[in-house]
CSV table of C-alpha atoms and ligand atoms in Angstrom, one decimal:
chain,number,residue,atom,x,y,z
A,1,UNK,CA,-9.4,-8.6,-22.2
A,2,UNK,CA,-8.2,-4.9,-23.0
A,3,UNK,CA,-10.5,-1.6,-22.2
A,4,UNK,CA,-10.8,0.9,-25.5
A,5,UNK,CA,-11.4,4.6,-24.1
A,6,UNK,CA,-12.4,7.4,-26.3
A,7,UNK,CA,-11.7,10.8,-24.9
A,8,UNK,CA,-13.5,13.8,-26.3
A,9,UNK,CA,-16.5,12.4,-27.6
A,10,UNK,CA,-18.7,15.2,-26.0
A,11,UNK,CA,-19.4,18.9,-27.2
A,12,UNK,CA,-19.6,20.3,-23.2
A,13,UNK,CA,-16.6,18.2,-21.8
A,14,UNK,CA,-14.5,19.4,-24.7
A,15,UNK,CA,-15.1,23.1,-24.4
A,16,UNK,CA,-14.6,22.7,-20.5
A,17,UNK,CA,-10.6,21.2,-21.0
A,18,UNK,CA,-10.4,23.6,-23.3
A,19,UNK,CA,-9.3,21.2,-26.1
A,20,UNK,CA,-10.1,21.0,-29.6
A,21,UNK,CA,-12.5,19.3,-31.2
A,22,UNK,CA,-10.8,16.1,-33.2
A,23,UNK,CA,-11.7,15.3,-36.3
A,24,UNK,CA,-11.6,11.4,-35.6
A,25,UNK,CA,-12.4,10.0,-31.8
A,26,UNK,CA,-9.4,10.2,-29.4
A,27,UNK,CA,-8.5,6.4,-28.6
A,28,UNK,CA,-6.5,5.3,-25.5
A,29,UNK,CA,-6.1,1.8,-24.0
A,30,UNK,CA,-6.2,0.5,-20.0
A,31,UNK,CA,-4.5,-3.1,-19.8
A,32,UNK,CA,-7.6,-5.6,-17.9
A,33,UNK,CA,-5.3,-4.6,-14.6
A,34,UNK,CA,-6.8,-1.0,-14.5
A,35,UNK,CA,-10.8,-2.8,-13.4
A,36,UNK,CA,-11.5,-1.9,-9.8
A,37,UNK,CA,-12.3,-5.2,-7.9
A,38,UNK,CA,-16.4,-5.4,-7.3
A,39,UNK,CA,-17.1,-3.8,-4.0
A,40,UNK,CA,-13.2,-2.8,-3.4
A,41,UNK,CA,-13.4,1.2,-2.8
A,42,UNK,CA,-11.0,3.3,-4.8
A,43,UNK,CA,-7.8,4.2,-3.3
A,44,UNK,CA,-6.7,8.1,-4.4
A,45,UNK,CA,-2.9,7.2,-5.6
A,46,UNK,CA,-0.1,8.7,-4.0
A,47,UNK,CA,1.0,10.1,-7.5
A,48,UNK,CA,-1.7,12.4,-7.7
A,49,UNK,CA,-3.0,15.4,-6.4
A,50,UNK,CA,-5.9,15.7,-8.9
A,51,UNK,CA,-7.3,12.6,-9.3
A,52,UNK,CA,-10.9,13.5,-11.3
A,53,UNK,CA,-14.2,11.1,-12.1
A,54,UNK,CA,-15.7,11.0,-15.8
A,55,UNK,CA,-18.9,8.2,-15.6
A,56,UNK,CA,-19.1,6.9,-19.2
A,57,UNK,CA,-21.3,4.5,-21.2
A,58,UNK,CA,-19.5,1.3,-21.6
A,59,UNK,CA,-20.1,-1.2,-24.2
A,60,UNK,CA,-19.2,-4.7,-24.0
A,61,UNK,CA,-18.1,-6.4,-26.6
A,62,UNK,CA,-19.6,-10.0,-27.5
A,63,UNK,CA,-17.5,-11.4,-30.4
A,64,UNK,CA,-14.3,-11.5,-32.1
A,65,UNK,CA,-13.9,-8.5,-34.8
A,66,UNK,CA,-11.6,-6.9,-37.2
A,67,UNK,CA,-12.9,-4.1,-39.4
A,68,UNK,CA,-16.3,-3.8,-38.3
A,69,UNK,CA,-18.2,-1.8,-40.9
A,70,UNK,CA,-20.7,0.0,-38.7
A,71,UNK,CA,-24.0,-1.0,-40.7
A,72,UNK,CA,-22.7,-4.5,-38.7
A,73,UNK,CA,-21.4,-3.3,-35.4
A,74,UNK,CA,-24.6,-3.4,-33.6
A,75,UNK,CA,-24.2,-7.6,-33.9
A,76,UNK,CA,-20.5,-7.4,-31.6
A,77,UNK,CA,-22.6,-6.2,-28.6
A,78,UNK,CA,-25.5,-6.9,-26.5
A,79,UNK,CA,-25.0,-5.5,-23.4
A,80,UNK,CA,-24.4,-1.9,-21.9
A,81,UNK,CA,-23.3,-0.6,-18.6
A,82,UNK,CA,-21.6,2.4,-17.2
A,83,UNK,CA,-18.4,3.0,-15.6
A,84,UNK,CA,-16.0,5.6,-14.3
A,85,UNK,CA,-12.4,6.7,-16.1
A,86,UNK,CA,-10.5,7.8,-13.1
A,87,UNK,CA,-8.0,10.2,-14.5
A,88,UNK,CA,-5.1,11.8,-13.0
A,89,UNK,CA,-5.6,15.0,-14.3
A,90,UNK,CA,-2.8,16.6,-13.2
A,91,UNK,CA,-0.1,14.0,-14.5
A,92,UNK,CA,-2.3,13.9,-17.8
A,93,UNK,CA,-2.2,18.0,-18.0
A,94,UNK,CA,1.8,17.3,-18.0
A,95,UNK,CA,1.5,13.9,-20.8
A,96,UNK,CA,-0.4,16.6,-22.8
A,97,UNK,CA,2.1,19.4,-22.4
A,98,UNK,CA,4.8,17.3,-23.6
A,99,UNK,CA,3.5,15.3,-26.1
A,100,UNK,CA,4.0,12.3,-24.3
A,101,UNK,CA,1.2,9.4,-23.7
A,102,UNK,CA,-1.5,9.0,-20.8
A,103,UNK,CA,-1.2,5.8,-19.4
A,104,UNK,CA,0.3,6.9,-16.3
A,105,UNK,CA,-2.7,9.1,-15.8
A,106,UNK,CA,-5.6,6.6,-17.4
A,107,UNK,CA,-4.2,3.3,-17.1
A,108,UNK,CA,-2.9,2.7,-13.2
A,109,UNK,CA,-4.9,0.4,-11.1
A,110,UNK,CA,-8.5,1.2,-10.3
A,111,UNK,CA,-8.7,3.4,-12.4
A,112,UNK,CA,-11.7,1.5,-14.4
A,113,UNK,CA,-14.7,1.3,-12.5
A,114,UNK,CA,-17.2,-0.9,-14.5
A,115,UNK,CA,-20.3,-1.3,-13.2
A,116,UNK,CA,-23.1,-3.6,-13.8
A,117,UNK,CA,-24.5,-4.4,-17.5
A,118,UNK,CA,-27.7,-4.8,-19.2
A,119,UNK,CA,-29.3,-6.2,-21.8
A,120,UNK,CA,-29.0,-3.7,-24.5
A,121,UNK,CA,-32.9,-4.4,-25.7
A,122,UNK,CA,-34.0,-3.2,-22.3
A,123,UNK,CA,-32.5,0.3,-23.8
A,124,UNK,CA,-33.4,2.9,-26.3
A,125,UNK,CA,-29.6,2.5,-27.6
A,126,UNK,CA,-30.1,6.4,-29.4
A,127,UNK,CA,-31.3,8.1,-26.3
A,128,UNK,CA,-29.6,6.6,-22.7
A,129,UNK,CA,-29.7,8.8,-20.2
A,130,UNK,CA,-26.7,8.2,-17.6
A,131,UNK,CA,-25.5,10.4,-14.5
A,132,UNK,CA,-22.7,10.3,-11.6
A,133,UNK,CA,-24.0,11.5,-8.4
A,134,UNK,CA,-21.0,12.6,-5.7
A,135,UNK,CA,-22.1,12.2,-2.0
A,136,UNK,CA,-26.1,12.4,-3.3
A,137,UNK,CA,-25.5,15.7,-5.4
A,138,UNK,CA,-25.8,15.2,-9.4
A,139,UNK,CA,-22.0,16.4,-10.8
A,140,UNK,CA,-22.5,14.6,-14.2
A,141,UNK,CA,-25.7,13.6,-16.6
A,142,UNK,CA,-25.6,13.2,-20.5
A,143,UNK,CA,-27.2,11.3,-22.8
A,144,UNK,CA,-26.1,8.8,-25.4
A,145,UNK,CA,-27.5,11.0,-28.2
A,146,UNK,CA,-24.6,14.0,-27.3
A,147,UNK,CA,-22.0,11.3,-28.7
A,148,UNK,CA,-19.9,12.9,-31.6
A,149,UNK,CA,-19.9,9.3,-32.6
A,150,UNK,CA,-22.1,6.9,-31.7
A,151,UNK,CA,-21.9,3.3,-30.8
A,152,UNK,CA,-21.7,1.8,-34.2
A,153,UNK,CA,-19.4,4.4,-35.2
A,154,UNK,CA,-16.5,3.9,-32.3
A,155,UNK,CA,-16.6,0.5,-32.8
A,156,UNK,CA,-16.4,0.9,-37.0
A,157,UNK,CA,-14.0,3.1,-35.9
A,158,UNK,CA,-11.4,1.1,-33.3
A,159,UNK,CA,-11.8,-2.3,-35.0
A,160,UNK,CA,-9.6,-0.9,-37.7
A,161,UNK,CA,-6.8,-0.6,-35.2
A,162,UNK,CA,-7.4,-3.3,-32.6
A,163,UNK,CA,-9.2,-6.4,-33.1
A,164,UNK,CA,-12.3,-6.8,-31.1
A,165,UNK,CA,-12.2,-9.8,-28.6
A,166,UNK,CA,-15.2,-11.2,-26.5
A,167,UNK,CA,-15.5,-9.6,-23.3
A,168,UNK,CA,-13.5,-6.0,-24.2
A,169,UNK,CA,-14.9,-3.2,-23.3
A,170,UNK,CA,-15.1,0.5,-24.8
A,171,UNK,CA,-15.4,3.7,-22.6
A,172,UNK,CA,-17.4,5.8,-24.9
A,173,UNK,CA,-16.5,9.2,-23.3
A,174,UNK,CA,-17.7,11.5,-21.0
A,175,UNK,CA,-20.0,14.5,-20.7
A,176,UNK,CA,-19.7,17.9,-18.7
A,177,UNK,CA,-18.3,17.9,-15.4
A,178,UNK,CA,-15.4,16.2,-14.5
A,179,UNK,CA,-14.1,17.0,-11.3
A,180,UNK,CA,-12.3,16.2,-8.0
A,181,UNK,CA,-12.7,13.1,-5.8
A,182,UNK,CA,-11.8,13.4,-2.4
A,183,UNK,CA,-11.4,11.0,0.7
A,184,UNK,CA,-14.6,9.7,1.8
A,185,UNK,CA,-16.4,10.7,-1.3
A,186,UNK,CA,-19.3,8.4,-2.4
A,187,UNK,CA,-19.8,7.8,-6.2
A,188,UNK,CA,-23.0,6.5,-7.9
A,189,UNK,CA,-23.7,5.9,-11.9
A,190,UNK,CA,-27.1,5.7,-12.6
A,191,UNK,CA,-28.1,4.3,-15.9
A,192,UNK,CA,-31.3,5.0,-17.3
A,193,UNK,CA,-32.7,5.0,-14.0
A,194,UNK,CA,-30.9,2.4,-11.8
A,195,UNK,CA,-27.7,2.1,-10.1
A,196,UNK,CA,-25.3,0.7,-12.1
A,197,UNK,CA,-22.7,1.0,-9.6
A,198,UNK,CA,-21.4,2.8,-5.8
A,199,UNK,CA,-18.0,3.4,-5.0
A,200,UNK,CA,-16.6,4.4,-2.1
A,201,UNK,CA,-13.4,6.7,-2.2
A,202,UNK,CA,-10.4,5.9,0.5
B,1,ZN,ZN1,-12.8,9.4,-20.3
């Protein structure tokens, strides 16, 4: 299975990097290697100093696809969960600076935390309401309405590059409020309500 991430998908987290807003989703891959065992907590890596959280939607996909026309895209998934893109901000800041690509800071091991899924009926799929608590305090929250593109659209959108196998999964981006994790932190997603996963930082 691969992991499709798309960066810069909300307003907030945009203006907070300070980066421009694209005029088609930012699309970056993490090989099935990058998943964070169930239960394992997440080592920081030596190679960073700046290892930041962004919870994001995930959405899993259920079928083989290639050019997905997004009137259709809602049939390639049934299930949604949440999830963290561990990003090495600092290595990224220097990817950025030189034109070069992320995957050392987006793609190393544990750096995708996937948590549990549900059934996307159980969901008001326009209006999911998701947030990352650090050691009990709130640091993200954003709904699936402040998308630039929703759903549909990100998978219309990648399934022109990469076809769609059963059991991929796309990050759809992240709101306001990436930060720092430090030793001993304790990270919780919350999807519409419950805990969709708890990690423990080492
Ligand atoms: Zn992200």
């Amino acid at each position: 299975m691969k992991i499709i991430c798309i960066g810069r998908n909300y307003t907030e987290h945009i203006k907070e990097l300070k980066n421009e807003r694209p005029e088609s989703p930012v699309v970056f891959l993490k090989p099935d290697s990058a998943i964070l065992p169930k239960k394992m907590p997440f080592f920081i890596p030596s190679f960073s100093e700046d290892i930041h959280y962004e919870v994001e939607i995930l959405i899993k996909i259920n079928k083989v696809g290639k050019h997905i026309d997004a009137k259709f895209a809602h049939k390639y998934y049934d299930e949604i969960g949440l999830g963290i893109d561990f990003t090495a901000r600092d290595i990224q800041k220097k990817c950025k600076e030189k034109g070069l690509p992320w995957e050392k800071a987006k793609a190393f091991d544990g750096s995708a935390v996937v948590g549990d899924f549900v059934a996307k009926e159980s969901l008001d799929i326009a209006s999911i309401d998701f947030k990352l608590l650090k050691n009990e305090i709130t640091v993200q929250q954003g709904n699936s309405q402040q998308m630039l593109w929703g759903f549909d659209e990100l998978i219309a959108y990648v399934s022109q590059y990469f076809t769609l196998k059963k059991g991929d999964i796309i990050f759809t981006g992240t709101p306001a409020g990436v930060g720092k994790v430090t030793e001993n932190d304790v990270l919780i997603g919350i999807l519409q309500g419950t805990e969709s996963f708890k990690i423990k930082v080492k």
